[in-house]
Short mmCIF file of C-alpha atoms and ligand atoms in Angstrom, two decimals:
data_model
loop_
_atom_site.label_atom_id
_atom_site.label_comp_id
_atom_site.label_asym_id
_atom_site.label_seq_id
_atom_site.Cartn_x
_atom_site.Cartn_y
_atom_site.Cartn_z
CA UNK G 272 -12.47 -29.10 -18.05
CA UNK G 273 -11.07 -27.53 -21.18
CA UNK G 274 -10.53 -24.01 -21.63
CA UNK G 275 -13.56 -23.49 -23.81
CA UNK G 276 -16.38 -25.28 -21.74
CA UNK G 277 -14.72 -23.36 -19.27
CA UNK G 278 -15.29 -19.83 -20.81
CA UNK G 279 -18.88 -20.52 -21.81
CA UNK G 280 -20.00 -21.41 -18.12
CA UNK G 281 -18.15 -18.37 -16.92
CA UNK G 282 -20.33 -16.47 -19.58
CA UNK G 283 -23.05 -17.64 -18.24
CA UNK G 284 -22.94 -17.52 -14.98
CA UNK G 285 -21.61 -13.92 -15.03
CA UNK G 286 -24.59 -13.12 -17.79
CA UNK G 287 -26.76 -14.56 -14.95
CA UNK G 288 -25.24 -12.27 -12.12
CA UNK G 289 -24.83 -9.46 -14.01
CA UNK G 290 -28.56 -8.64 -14.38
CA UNK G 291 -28.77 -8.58 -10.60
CA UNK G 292 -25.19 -7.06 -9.68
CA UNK G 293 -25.51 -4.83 -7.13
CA UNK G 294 -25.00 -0.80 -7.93
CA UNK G 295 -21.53 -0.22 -6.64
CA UNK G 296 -19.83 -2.95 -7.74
CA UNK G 297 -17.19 -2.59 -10.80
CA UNK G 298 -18.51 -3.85 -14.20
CA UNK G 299 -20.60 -1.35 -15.04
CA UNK G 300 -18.65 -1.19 -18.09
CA UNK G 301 -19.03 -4.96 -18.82
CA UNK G 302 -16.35 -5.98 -21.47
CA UNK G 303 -17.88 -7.59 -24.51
CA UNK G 304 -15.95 -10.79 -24.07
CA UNK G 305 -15.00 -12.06 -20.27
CA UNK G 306 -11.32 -12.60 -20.06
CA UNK G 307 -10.72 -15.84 -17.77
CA UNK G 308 -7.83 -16.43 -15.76
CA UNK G 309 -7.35 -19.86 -15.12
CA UNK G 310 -6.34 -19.78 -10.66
CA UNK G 311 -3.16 -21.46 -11.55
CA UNK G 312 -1.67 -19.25 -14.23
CA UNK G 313 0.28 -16.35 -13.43
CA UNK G 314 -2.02 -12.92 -13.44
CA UNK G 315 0.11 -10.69 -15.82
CA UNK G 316 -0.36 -6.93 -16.19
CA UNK G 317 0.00 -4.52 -18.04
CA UNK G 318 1.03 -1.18 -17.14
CA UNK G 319 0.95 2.08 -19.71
CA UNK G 320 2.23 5.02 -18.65
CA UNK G 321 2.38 8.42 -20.31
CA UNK G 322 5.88 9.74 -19.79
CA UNK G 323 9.03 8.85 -17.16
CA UNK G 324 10.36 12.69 -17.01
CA UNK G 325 8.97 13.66 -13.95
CA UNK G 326 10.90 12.37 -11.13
CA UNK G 327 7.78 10.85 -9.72
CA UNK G 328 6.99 8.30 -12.60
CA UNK G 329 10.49 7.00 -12.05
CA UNK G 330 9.17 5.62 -8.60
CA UNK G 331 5.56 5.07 -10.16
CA UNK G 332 7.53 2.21 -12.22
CA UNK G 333 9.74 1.01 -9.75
CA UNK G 334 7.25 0.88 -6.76
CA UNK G 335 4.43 -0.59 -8.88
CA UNK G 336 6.32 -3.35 -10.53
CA UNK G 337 7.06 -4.10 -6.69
CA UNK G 338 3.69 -4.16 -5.55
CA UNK G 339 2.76 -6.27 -8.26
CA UNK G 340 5.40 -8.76 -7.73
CA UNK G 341 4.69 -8.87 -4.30
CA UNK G 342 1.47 -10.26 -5.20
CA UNK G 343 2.99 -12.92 -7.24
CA UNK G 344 1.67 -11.60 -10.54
CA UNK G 345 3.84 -9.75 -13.27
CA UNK G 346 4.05 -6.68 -14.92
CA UNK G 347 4.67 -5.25 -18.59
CA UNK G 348 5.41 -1.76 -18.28
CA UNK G 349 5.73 0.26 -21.37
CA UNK G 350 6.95 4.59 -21.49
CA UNK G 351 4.63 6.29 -24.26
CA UNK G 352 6.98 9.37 -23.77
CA UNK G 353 4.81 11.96 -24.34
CA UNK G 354 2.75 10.70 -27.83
CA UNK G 355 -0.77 9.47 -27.63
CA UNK G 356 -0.27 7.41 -30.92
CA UNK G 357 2.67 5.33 -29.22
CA UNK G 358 0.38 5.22 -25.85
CA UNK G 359 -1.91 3.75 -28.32
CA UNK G 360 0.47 0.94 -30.53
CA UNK G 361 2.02 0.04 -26.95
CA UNK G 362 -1.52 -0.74 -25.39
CA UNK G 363 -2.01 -2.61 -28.33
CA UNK G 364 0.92 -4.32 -28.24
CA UNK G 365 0.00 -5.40 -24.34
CA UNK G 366 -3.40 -6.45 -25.59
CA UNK G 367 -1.87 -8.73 -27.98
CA UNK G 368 0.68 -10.31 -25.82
CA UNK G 369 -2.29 -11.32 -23.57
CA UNK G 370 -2.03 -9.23 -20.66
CA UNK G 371 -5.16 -9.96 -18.36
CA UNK G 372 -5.86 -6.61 -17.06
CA UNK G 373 -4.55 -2.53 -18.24
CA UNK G 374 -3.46 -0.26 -15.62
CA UNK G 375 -2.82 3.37 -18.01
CA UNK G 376 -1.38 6.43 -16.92
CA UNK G 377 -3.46 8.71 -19.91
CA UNK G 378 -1.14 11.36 -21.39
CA UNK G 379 -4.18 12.75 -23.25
CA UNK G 380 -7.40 12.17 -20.69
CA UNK G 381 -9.55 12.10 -24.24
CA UNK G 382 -7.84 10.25 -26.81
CA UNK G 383 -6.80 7.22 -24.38
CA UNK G 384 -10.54 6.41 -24.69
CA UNK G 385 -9.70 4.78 -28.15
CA UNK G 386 -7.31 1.92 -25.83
CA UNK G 387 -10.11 1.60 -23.42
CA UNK G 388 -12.34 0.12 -26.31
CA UNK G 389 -9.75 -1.93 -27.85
CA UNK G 390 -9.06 -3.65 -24.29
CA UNK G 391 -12.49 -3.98 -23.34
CA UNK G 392 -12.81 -5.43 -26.64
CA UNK G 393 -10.53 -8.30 -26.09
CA UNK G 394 -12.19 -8.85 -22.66
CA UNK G 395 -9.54 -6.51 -20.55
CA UNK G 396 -10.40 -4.75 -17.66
CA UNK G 397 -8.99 -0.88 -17.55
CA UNK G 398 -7.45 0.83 -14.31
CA UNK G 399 -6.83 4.72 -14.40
CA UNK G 400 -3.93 5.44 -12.77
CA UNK G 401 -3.51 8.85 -11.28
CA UNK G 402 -4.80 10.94 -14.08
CA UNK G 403 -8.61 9.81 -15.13
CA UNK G 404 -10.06 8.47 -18.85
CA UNK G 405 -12.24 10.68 -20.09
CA UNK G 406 -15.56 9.54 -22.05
CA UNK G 407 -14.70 5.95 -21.70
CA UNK G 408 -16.55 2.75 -20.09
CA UNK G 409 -13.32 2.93 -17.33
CA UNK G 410 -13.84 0.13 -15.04
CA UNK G 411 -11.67 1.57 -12.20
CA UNK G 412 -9.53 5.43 -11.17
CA UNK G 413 -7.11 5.16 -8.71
CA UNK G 414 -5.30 8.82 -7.44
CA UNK G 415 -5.15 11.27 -5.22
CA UNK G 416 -7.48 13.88 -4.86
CA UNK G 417 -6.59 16.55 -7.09
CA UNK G 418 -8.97 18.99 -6.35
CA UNK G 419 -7.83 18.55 -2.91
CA UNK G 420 -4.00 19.17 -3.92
CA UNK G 421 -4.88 22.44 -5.41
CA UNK G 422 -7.29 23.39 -2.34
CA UNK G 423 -3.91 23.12 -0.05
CA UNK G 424 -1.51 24.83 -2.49
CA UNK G 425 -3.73 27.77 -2.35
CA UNK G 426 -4.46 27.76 1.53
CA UNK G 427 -0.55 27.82 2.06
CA UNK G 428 0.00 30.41 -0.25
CA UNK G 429 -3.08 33.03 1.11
CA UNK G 430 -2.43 32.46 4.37
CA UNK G 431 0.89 34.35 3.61
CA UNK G 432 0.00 36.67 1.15
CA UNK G 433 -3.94 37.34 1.82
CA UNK G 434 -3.82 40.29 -0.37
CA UNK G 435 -1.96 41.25 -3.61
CA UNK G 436 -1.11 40.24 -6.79
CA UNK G 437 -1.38 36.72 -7.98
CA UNK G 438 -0.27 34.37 -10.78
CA UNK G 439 -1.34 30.86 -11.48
CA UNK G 440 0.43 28.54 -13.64
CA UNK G 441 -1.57 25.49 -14.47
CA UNK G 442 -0.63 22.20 -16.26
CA UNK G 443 -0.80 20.57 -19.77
CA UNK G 444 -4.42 20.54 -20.38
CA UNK G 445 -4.78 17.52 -22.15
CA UNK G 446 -4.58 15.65 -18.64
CA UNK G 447 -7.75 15.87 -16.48
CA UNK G 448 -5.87 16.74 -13.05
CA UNK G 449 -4.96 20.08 -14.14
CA UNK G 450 -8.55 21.00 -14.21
CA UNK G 451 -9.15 18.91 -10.73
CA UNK G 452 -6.54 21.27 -8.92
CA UNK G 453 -7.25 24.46 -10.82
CA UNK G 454 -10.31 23.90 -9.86
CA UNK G 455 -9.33 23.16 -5.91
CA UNK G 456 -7.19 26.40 -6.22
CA UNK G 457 -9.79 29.00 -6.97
CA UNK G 458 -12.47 27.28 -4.55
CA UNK G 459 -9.84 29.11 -2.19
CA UNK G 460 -9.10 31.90 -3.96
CA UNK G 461 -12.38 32.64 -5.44
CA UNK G 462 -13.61 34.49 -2.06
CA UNK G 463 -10.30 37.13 -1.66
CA UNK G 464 -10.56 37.68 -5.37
CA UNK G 465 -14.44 38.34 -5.10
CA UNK G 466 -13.05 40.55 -1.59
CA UNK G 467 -10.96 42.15 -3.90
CA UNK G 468 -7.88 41.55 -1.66
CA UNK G 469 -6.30 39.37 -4.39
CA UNK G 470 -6.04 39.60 -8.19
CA UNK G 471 -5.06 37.01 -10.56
CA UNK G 472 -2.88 39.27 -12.95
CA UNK G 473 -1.48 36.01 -14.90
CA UNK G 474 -2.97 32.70 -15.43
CA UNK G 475 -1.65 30.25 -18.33
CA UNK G 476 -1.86 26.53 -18.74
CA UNK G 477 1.78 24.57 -19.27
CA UNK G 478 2.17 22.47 -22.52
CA UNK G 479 2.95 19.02 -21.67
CA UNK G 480 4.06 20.50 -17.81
CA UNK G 481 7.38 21.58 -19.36
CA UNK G 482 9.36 23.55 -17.09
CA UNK G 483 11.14 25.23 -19.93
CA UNK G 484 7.35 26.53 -20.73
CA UNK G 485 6.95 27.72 -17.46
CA UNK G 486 10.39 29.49 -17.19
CA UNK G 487 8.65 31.36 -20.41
CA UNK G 488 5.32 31.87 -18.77
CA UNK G 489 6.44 33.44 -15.91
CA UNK G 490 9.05 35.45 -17.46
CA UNK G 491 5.95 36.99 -19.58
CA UNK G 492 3.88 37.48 -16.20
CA UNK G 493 6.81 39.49 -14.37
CA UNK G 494 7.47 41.60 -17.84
CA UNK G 495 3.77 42.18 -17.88
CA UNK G 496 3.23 43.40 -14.21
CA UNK G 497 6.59 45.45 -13.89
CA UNK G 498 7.26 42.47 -11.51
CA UNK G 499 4.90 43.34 -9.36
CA UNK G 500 3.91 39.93 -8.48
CA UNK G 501 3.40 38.75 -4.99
CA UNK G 502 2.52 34.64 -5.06
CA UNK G 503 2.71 32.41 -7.58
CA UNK G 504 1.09 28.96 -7.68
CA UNK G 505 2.29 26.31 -9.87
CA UNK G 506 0.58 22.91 -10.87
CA UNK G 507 3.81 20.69 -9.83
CA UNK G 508 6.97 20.90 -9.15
CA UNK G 509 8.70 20.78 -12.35
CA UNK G 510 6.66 23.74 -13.21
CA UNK G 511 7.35 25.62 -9.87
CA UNK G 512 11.17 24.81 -10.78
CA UNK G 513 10.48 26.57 -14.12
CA UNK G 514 8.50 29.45 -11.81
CA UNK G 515 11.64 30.09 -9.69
CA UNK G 516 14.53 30.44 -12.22
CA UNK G 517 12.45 32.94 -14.07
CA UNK G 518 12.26 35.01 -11.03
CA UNK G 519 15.88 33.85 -10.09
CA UNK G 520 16.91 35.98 -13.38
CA UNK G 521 15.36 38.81 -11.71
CA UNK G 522 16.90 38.73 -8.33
CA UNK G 523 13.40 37.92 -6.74
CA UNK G 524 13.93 33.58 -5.90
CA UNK G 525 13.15 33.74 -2.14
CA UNK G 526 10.96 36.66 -1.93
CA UNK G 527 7.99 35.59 -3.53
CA UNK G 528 5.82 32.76 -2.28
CA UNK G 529 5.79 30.06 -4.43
CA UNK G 530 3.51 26.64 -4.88
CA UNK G 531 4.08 23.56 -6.33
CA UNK G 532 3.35 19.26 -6.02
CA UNK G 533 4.92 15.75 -5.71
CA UNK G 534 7.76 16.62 -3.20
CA UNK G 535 10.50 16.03 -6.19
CA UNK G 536 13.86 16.21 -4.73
CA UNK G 537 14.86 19.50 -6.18
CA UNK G 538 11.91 21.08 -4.79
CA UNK G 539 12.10 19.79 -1.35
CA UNK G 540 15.94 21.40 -1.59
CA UNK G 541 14.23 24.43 -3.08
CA UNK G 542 11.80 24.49 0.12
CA UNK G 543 14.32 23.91 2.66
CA UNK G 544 16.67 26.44 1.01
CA UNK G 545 14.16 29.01 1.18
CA UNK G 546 13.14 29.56 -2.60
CA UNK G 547 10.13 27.36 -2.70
CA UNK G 548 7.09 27.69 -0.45
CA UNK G 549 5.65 24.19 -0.23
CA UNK G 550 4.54 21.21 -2.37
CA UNK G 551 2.17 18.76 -2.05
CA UNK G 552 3.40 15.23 -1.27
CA UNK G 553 1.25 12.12 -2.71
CA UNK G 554 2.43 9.15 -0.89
CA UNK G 555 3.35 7.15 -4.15
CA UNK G 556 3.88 4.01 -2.51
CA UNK G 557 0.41 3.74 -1.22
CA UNK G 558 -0.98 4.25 -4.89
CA UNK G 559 0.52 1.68 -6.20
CA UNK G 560 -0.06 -0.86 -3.46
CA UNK G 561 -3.90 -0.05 -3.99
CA UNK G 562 -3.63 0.33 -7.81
CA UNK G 563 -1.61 -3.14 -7.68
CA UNK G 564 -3.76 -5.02 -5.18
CA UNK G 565 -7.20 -3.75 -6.88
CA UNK G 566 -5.72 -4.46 -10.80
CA UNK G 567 -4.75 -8.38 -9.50
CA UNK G 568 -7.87 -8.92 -7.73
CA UNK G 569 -10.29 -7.61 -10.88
CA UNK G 570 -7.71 -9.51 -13.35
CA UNK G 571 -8.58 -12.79 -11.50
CA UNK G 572 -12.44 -11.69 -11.71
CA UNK G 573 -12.83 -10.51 -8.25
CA UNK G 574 -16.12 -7.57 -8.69
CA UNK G 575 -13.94 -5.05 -6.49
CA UNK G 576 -16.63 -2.29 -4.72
CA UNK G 577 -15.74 1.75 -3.70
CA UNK G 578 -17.57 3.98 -1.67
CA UNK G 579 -16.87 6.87 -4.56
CA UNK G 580 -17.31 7.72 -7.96
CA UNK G 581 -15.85 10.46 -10.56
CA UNK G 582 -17.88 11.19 -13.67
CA UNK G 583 -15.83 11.21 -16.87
CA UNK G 584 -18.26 12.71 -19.40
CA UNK G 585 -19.69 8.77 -19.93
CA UNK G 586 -20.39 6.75 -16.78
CA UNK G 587 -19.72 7.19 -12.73
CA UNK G 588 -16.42 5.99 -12.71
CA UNK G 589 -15.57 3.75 -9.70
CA UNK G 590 -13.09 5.62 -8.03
CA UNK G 591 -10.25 5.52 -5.09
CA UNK G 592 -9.18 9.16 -4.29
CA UNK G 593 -6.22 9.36 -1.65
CA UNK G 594 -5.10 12.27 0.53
CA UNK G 595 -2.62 14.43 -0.56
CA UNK G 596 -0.30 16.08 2.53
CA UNK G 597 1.03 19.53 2.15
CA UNK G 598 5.00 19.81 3.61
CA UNK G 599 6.41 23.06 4.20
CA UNK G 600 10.21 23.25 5.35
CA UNK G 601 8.48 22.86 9.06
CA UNK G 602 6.88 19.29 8.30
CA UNK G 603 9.85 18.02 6.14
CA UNK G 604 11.18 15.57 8.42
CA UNK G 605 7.87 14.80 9.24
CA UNK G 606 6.43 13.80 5.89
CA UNK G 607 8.74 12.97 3.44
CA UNK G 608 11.78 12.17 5.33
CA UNK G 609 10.07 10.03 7.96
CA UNK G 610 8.13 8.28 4.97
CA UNK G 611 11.63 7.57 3.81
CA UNK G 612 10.31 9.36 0.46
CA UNK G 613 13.69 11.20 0.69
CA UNK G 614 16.43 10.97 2.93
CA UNK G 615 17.42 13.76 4.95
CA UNK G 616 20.84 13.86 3.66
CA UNK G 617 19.24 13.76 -0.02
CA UNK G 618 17.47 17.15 1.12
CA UNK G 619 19.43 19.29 3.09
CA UNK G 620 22.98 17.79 2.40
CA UNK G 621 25.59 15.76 3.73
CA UNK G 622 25.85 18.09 7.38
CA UNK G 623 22.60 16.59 8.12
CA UNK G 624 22.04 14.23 10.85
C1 BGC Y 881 0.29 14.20 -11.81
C2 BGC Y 881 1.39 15.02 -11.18
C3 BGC Y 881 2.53 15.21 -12.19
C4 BGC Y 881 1.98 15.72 -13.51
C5 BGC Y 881 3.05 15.80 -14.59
C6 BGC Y 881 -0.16 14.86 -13.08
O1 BGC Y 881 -1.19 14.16 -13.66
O2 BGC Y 881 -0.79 14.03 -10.90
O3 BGC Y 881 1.85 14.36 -10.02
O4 BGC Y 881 3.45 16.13 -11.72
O5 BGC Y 881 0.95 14.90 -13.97
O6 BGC Y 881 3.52 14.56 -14.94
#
């Protein structure tokens, strides 16, 4: 059968199921054309990510194009560093090269809507990766649960300072986690700051989660108080790192509890060494073997079901949330090390065992 007799009975047949798909399945946001992929050809992917400076993203890539791989599909992967209108001309670029489904890391949760369009468009199915599309027809969101990372950053942190003086230092607010896990933060901290027991006496978002931003923030929030601060909570760990050298320049690393997320290297030294509180770990691995496994089966036209959904501002958004673990300097070993996330010799040095 050639390709075009082909596409018109898949047309039809999926204008004949669609009127009676069931409620959960993906394809809500039905793409104006159906891409086809023919069984035998090779499913190929494309992934967009925001940025590669985080340590994370580095394994994002790597462990992704894996997964994919695995699965005996390929992978385009393309670094927007930071700009929305590269994000956009490399999505495009994808699009054109006749990728069969878009896996995008947003850098800016709004504007990435725009790509969404132009894939659906040309019959391409869109993943959210980690951080969710905003006001877009998303097909699928894939993460962890944010509001849940920021609901165990701020358990750690009252349960050892349930009274005093507080600052929170959030992320860049053009992605939509920030809000997730500020959000997750003051569901905890809302009831000791009603109690009066805690007061937030500094509380700043980070442009584009620079540390070097943070450094600045926090330097402001200890000039501001006298450095009377007693806990600090920071969005991630680049941020926390940021956090700590400001109050390293004061002579106060190690005494104040401090927050952050992803288990980055540094910060799992910082934890073990006694200047960082905790983190929150997101097994990465596991995201992108469920990002890779759902984005081949919906490229190949599998309908692909979940038991949640997120609301971007436009539709229910089919959605996969993950746990998040929180890892102390007690549950080190436990988490990352055992998960092989780190090595043990990569976090406490070459005397350990
Ligand atoms: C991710 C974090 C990451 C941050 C900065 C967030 O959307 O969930 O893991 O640290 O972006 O890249």
């Amino acid at each position: 059968m050639n390709k075009e007799i082909r596409l018109i009975l898949v047309l039809f047949i999926s204008l004949l199921f669609g009127a009676c798909a069931p409620e959960e399945s993906i394809g809500k946001a039905v793409p104006e054309k159906i891409r086809v992929t023919d069984s035998n050809e090779t499913v190929k992917i494309g992934f967009s990510m925001d940025t590669l400076k985080e340590e994370r993203w580095l394994k994002d890539q790597a462990l992704f194009k894996k997964a994919v791989e695995e699965l005996g599909a390929e992978v385009e992967i393309v670094a927007a560093n930071g700009d929305d209108a590269l994000q956009l001309t490399q999505a495009e670029t994808l699009i054109q090269q006749g990728i069969d489904l878009l896996v995008i890391v947003p850098h800016n949760a709004e504007a990435t809507a725009a790509i969404v369009q132009k894939a659906h468009r040309a019959g391409i199915k869109v993943i959210a990766y980690d951080r969710l599309v905003k006001n877009a027809d998303i097909d699928l969101y894939v993460s962890f649960d944010n509001e849940q990372v920021g609901e165990m950053q701020a358990e750690s942190i009252l349960e050892l300072v349930p009274t005093g003086n507080y600052v929170y230092i959030g992320g860049a607010t053009t992605d939509n986690n920030v809000h997730l896990i500020k959000k997750g933060v003051f569901n905890v901290l809302q009831p000791a700051i009603n109690r009066g027991d805690i007061k937030i006496v500094y509380d700043q978002w980070t442009e584009d989660w620079s540390p070097e931003k943070a450094f600045l923030n926090m330097t402001e929030a200890l000039a501001a108080n006298n450095n009377q601060i007693d806990a600090v909570i920071a969005a991630n760990d680049a941020t926390a790192g940021g956090v700590i050298q400001a109050l390293e320049a004061q002579g106060l690393a190690g005494q104040i509890p401090v927050a952050g997320q992803d288990a980055e290297l540094a910060a799992a030294q910082r934890i073990v060494g006694g200047t960082q509180t905790m983190t929150v770990y997101k097994p990465i691995q596991t995201l992108t073997q469920q990002a890779a496994a759902l984005a081949v089966r919906m490229a190949k036209g599998e309908d692909v079901t979940t038991v949640k959904y997120v609301n971007n501002g436009k539709i229910d958004v089919p959605s996969i949330l993950l746990t998040p673990i929180p890892v102390t300097a007690e549950n080190m070993r436990d988490t990352v090390i055992a998960d092989g996330f780190h090595t043990g010799t990569d976090v406490y040095g070459a005397v350990d065992r």
